[in-house]
Structures are given as structure tokens and as C-alpha cells.
mmCIF file of C-alpha atoms in Angstrom:
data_model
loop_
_atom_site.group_PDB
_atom_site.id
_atom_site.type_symbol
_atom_site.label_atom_id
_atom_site.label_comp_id
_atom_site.label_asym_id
_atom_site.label_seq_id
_atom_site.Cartn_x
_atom_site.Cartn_y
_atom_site.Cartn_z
ATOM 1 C CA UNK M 75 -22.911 -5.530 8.116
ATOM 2 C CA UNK M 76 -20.593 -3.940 6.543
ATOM 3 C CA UNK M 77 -19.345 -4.684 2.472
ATOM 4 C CA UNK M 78 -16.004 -5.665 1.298
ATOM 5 C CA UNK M 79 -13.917 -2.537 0.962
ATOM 6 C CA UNK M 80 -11.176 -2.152 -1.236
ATOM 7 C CA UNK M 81 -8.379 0.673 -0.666
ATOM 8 C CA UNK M 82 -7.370 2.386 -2.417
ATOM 9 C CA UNK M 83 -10.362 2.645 -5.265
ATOM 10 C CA UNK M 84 -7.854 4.461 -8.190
ATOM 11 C CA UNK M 85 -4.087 4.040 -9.008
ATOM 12 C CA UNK M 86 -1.999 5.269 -11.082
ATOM 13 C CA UNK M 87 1.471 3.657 -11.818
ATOM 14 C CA UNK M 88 4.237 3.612 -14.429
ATOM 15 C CA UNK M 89 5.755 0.677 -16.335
ATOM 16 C CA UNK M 90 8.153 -1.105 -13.887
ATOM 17 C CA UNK M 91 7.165 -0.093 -10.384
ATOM 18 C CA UNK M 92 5.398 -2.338 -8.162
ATOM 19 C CA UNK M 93 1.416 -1.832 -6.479
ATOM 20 C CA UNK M 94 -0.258 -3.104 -3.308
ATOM 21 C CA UNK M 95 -3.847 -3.419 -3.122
ATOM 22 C CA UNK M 96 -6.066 -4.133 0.071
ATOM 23 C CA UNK M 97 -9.008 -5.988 0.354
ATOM 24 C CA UNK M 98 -11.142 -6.068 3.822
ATOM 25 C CA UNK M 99 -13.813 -8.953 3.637
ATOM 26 C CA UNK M 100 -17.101 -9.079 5.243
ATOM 27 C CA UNK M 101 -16.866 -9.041 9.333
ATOM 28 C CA UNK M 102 -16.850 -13.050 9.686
ATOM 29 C CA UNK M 103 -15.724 -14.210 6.575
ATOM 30 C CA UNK M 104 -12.624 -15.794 5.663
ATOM 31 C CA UNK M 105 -12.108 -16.423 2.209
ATOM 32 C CA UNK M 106 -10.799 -14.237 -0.030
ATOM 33 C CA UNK M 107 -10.256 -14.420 -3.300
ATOM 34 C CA UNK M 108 -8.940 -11.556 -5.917
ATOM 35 C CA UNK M 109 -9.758 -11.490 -9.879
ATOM 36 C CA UNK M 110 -8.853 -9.067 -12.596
ATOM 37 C CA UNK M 111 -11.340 -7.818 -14.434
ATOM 38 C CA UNK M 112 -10.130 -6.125 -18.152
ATOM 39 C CA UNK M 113 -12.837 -5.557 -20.843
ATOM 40 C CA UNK M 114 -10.927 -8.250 -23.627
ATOM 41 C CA UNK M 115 -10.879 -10.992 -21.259
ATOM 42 C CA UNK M 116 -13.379 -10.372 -18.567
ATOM 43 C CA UNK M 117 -13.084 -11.290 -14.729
ATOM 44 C CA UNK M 118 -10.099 -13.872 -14.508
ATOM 45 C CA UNK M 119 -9.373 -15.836 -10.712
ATOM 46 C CA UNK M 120 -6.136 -14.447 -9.591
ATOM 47 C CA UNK M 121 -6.306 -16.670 -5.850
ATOM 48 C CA UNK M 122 -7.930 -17.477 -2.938
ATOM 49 C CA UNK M 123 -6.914 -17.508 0.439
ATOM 50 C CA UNK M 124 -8.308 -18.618 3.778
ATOM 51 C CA UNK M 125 -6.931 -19.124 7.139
ATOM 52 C CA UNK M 126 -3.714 -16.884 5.586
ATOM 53 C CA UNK M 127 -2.797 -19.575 3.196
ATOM 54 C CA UNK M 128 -3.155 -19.615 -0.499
ATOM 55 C CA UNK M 129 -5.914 -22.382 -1.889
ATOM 56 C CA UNK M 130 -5.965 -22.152 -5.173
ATOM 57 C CA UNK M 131 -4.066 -19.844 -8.034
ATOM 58 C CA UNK M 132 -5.139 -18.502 -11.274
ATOM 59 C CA UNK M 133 -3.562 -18.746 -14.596
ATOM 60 C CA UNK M 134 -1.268 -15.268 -13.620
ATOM 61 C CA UNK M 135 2.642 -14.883 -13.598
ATOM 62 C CA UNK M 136 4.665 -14.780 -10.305
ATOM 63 C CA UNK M 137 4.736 -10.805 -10.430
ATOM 64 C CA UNK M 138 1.292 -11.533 -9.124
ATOM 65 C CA UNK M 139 1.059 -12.558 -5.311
ATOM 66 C CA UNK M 140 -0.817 -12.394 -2.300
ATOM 67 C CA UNK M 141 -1.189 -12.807 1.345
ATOM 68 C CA UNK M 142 -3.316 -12.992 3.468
ATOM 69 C CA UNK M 143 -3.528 -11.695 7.382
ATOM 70 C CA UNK M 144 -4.761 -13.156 10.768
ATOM 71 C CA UNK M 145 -7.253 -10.848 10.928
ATOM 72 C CA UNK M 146 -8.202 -11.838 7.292
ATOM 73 C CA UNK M 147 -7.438 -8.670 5.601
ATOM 74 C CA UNK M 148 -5.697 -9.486 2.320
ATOM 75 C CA UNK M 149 -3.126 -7.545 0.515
ATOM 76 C CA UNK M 150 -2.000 -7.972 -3.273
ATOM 77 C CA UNK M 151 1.024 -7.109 -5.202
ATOM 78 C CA UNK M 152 2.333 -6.963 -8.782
ATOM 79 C CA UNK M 153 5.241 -6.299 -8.959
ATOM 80 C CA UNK M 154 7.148 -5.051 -12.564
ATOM 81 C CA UNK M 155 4.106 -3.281 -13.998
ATOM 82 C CA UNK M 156 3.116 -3.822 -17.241
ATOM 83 C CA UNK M 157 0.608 -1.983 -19.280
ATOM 84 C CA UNK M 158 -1.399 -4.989 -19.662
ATOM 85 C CA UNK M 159 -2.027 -4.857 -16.039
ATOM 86 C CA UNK M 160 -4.490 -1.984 -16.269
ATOM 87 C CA UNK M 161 -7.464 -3.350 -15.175
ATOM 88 C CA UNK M 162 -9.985 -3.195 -12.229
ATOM 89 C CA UNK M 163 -8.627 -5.288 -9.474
ATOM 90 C CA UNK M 164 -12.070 -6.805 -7.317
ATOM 91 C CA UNK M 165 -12.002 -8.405 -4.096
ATOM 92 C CA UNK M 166 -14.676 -10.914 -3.043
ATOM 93 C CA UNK M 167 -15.083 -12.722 0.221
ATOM 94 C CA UNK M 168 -16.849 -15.830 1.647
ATOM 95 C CA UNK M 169 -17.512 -17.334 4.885
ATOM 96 C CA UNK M 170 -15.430 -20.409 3.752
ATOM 97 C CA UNK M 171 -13.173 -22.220 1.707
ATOM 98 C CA UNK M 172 -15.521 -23.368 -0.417
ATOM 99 C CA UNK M 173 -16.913 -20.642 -2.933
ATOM 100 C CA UNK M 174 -20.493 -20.294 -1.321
ATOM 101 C CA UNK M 175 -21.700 -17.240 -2.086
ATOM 102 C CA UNK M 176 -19.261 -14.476 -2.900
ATOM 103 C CA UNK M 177 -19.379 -11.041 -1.947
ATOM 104 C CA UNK M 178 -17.395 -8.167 -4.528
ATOM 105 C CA UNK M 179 -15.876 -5.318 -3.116
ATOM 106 C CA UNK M 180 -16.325 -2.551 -5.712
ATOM 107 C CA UNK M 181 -12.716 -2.740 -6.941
ATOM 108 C CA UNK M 182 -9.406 -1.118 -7.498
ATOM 109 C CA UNK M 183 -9.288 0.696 -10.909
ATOM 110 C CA UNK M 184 -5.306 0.143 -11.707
ATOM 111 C CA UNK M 185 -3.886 2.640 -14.450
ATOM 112 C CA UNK M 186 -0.375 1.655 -15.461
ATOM 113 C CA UNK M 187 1.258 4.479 -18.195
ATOM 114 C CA UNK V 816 -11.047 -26.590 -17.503
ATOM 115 C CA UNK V 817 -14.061 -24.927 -17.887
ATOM 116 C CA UNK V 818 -15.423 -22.493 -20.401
ATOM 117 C CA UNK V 819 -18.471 -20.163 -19.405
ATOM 118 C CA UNK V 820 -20.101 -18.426 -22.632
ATOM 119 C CA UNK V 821 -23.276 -15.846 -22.899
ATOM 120 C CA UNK V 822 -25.274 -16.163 -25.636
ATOM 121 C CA UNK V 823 -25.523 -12.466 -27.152
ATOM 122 C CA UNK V 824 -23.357 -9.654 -25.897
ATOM 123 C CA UNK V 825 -26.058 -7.401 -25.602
ATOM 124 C CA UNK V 826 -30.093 -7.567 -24.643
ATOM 125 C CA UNK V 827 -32.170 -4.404 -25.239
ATOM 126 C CA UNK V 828 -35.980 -4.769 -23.532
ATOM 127 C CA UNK V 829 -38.691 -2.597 -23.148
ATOM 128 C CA UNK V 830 -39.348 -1.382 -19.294
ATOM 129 C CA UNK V 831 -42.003 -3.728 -17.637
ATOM 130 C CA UNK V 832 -41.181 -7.126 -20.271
ATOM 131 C CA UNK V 833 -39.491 -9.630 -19.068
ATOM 132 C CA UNK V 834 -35.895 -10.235 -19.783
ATOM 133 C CA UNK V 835 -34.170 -13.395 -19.948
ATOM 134 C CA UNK V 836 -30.169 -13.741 -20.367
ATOM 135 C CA UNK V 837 -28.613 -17.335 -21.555
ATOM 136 C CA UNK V 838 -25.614 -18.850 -20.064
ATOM 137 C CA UNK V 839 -23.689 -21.894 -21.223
ATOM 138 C CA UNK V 840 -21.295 -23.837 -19.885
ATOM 139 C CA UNK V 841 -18.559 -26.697 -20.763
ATOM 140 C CA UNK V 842 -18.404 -28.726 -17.540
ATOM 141 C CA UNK V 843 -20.721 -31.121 -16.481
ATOM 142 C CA UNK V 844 -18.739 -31.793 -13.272
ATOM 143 C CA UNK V 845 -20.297 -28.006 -12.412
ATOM 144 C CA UNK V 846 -22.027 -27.848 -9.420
ATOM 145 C CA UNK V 847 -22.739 -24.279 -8.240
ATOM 146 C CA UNK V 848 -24.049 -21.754 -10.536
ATOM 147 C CA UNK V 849 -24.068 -17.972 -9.597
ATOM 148 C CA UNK V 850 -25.895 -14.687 -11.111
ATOM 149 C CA UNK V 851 -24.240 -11.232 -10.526
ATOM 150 C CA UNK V 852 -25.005 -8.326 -11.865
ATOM 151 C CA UNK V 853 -22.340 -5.021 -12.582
ATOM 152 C CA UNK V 854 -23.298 -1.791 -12.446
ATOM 153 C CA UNK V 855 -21.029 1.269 -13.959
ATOM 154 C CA UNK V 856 -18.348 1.778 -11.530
ATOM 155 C CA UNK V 857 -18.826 -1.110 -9.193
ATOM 156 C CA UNK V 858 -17.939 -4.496 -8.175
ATOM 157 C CA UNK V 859 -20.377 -7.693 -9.079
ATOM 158 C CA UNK V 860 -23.250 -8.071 -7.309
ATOM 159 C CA UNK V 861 -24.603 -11.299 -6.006
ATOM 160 C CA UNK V 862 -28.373 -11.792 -7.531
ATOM 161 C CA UNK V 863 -29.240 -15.688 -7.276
ATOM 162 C CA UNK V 864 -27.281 -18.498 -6.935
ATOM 163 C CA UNK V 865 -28.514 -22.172 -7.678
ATOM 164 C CA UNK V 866 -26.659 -25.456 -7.061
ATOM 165 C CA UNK V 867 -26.732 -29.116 -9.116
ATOM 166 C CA UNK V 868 -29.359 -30.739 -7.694
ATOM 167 C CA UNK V 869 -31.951 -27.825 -8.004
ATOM 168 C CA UNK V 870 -33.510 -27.136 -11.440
ATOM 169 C CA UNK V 871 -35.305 -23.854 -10.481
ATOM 170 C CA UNK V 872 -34.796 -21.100 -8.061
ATOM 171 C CA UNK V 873 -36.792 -18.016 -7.433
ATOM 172 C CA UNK V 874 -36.072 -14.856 -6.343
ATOM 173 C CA UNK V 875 -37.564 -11.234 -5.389
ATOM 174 C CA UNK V 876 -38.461 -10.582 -9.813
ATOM 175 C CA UNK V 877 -35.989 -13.063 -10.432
ATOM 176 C CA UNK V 878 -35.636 -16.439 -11.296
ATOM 177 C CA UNK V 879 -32.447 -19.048 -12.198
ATOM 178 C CA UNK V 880 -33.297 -21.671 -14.291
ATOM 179 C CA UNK V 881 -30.628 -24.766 -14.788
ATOM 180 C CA UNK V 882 -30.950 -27.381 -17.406
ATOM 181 C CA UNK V 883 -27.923 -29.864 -16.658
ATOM 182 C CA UNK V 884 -28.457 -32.473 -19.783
ATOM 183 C CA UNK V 885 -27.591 -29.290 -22.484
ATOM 184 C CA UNK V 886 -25.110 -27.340 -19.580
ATOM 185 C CA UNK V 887 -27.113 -24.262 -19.680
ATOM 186 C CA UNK V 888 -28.940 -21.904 -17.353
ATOM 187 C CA UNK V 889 -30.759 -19.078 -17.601
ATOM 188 C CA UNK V 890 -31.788 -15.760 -15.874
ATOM 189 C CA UNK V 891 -35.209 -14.671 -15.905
ATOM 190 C CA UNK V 892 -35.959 -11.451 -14.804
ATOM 191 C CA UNK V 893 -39.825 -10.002 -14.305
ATOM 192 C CA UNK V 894 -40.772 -6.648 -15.381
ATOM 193 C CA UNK V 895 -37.895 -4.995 -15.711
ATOM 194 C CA UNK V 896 -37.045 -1.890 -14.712
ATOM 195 C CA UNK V 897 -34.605 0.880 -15.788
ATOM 196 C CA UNK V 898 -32.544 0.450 -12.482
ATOM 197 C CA UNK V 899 -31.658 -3.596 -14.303
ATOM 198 C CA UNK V 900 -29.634 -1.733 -16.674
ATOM 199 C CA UNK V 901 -25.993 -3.305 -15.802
ATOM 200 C CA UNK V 902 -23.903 -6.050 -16.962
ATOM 201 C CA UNK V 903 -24.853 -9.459 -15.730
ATOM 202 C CA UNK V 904 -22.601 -12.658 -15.476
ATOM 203 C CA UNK V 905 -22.935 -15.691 -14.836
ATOM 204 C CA UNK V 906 -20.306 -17.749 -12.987
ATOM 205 C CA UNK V 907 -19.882 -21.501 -12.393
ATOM 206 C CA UNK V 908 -18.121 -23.347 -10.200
ATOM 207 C CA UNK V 909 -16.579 -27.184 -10.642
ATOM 208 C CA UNK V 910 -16.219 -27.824 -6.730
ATOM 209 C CA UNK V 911 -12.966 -28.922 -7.286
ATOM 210 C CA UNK V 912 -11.436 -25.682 -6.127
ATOM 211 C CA UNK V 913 -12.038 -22.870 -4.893
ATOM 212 C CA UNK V 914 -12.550 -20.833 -8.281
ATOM 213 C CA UNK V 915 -15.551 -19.392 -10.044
ATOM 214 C CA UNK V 916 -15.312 -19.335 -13.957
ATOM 215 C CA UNK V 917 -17.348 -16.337 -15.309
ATOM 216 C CA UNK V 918 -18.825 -15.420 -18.774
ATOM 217 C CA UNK V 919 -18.157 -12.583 -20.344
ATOM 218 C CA UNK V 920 -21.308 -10.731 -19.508
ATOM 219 C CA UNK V 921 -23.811 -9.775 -21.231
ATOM 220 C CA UNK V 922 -25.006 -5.792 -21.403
ATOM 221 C CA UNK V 923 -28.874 -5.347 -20.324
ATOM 222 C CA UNK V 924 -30.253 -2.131 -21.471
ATOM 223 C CA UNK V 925 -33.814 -0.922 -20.373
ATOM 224 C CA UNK V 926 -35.938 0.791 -22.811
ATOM 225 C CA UNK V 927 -38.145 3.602 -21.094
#
């Protein structure tokens, strides 16, 4: 079976524009859930979603949002970059709602100048 | 909320000991208790997972120990090998919701 892939892997962006991120979970699974990972505060819960709806959100400001797709595919956005949002962006999926077992994708690397 | 600490930052062993990382955590409503590991350049990997009503669980070299009166838990792993070298974290969840709290991790480096 295939892994969780994230696309695109590296980013580059500058203060003020907006990024979306894709996440493609394990064939069958259909939780999702997104965290930030920055070397001062570690890997921080952004959301989850399953069955396209949002479960559960993180401690993050509204520039940060989600969605998820039928197919469940899941897309991020932040919107108004700041340079605090440099980070590696992970995707991990789940056959459920509950948290189970989660699988990491190997990331999005963001770069915001 | 919960709080998910590793004892030291850092845990330098010699190739073939045995290596065991610390984890603590704040919530005794905690019910599912995951080991990943995180090597240079990619996501978390899933090593052993062990729920509340379990005390022990082993693995291939590997083995989760959970001790629910003092909220801690502990990864044991057997003669370790150069290719451990990563970051490991541990990561609980309440059951409430949905989210898993992690630690900060906690850098294993494997002496040749």
C-alpha cells in the first residue's frame, strides 16, 4: 500500500501571500489530520477531518484552515504568511475518527522570507 | 489539557546496548500511548503503540512499557543499531478528541 504523500515537499513564500498544501492519505483511510512541526515548539495538532468535515481544531489562528474532499484528499491553507509559519507542515492519516494508529506523510518544508 | 514531557533531550548509546527513552505525561484520563520515531528529512514514523489497559507491549527489538499510577512510559529498545539514530516521540492521546499531544523528542545517537 501505498504511504501518505504530501505535495508539494518544499515551498518557498514571502510575508503576506497565501499557501496550499496537499495531503493524500493511505488508500482506505479517512482521517486526516495536519500538525506543524517547528524546532521551539515541536509537532502542534492543527485539525482533523473525516468524512470532509472538521473534528477537532488545534490551538492555530483562522489564517489556518482546511478541507477536506470526497475522495479524502485534504488540502490546507494559510493564508497572510508570517515568518513564524516556517515550519514543516506533516500529514497523517487513519482509518477512523478516532486516532488509532497514525500514519505521517514525510511533510511539507514551508519557507516564508 | 495535556502536557507530554521527555526526560533528557538527548541519549548517546553504544551500538549493540540497549537504549531506553522516558516519557511523561500530565493526564491520567490518557488512554492511547504512541512511539514514533523521525529520521532527518522525514515525517514520524509509527514504532509501537500501547493502550490503558495494557502495561507492556513488545515489538520486533522493541518494547513500550506504561506505568499509569506515576503517568509515565517508556521505550525500550534492544541492541541498538546505528540505523536507531533519529528523533523519537512519544505521543498521547486523552480519547476525548481526536488529537495526539506529543513530547518534544528526544535525539538518539548511536555510538559505532
Amino acid at each position: 500500500k501505498a504511504g501518505v504523500t504530501q505535495t508539494p515537499r518544499y515551498l518557498i513564500k514571502t510575508r503576506g501571500q497565501q499557501v496550499t498544501l496537499s495531503c493524500s492519505p493511505i488508500s482506505g483511510h479517512r482521517s486526516v489530520s495536519w500538525y506543524q512541526q517547528t524546532p521551539g515548539q515541536g509537532l502542534q495538532f492543527l485539525f482533523e477531518y473525516f468524512s470532509e468535515t472538521q473534528r477537532n481544531k488545534g490551538n492555530f489562528p483562522g489564517r489556518f484552515s482546511g478541507r477536506q474532499f470526497s475522495n479524502s484528499r485534504s488540502e490546507m491553507n494559510v493564508s497572510t504568511l508570517e515568518l513564524g509559519d516556517s515550519a514543516l507542515y506533516l500529514c497523517a492519516s487513519s482509518p477512523g475518527p478516532r486516532t488509532d494508529t497514525q500514519y505521517f506523510g514525510p511533510g511539507t518544508r514551508l519557507t516564508v522570507l | 489539557g495535556e502536557s507530554v514531557g521527555l526526560h533528557l533531550p538527548t541519549l548517546s548509546v553504544q551500538e549493540g546496548d540497549n537504549s531506553i527513552i522516558n516519557c511523561a505525561y500530565s493526564n491520567s484520563a490518557s488512554d492511547y500511548f504512541i512511539w514514533y520515531k523521525q529520521e532527518s528529512g522525514k515525517g514520524p514514523q509509527f514504532i509501537i503503540d500501547i493502550r490503558s489497559n495494557m502495561d507492556k507491549r513488545q515489538g520486533q527489538r522493541v518494547t513500550v512499557l506504561l506505568n499509569k499510577t506515576v503517568k509515565h512510559l517508556s521505550l525500550q529498545i534492544a541492541a541498538t543499531q546505528p540505523g536507531d539514530s533519529a528523533v523519537y516521540f512519544c505521543a498521547v492521546d486523552t480519547g476525548a478528541n481526536s488529537k495526539l499531544t506529543f513530547g518534544k523528542g528526544i535525539t538518539l545517537s548511536v555510538r559505532p
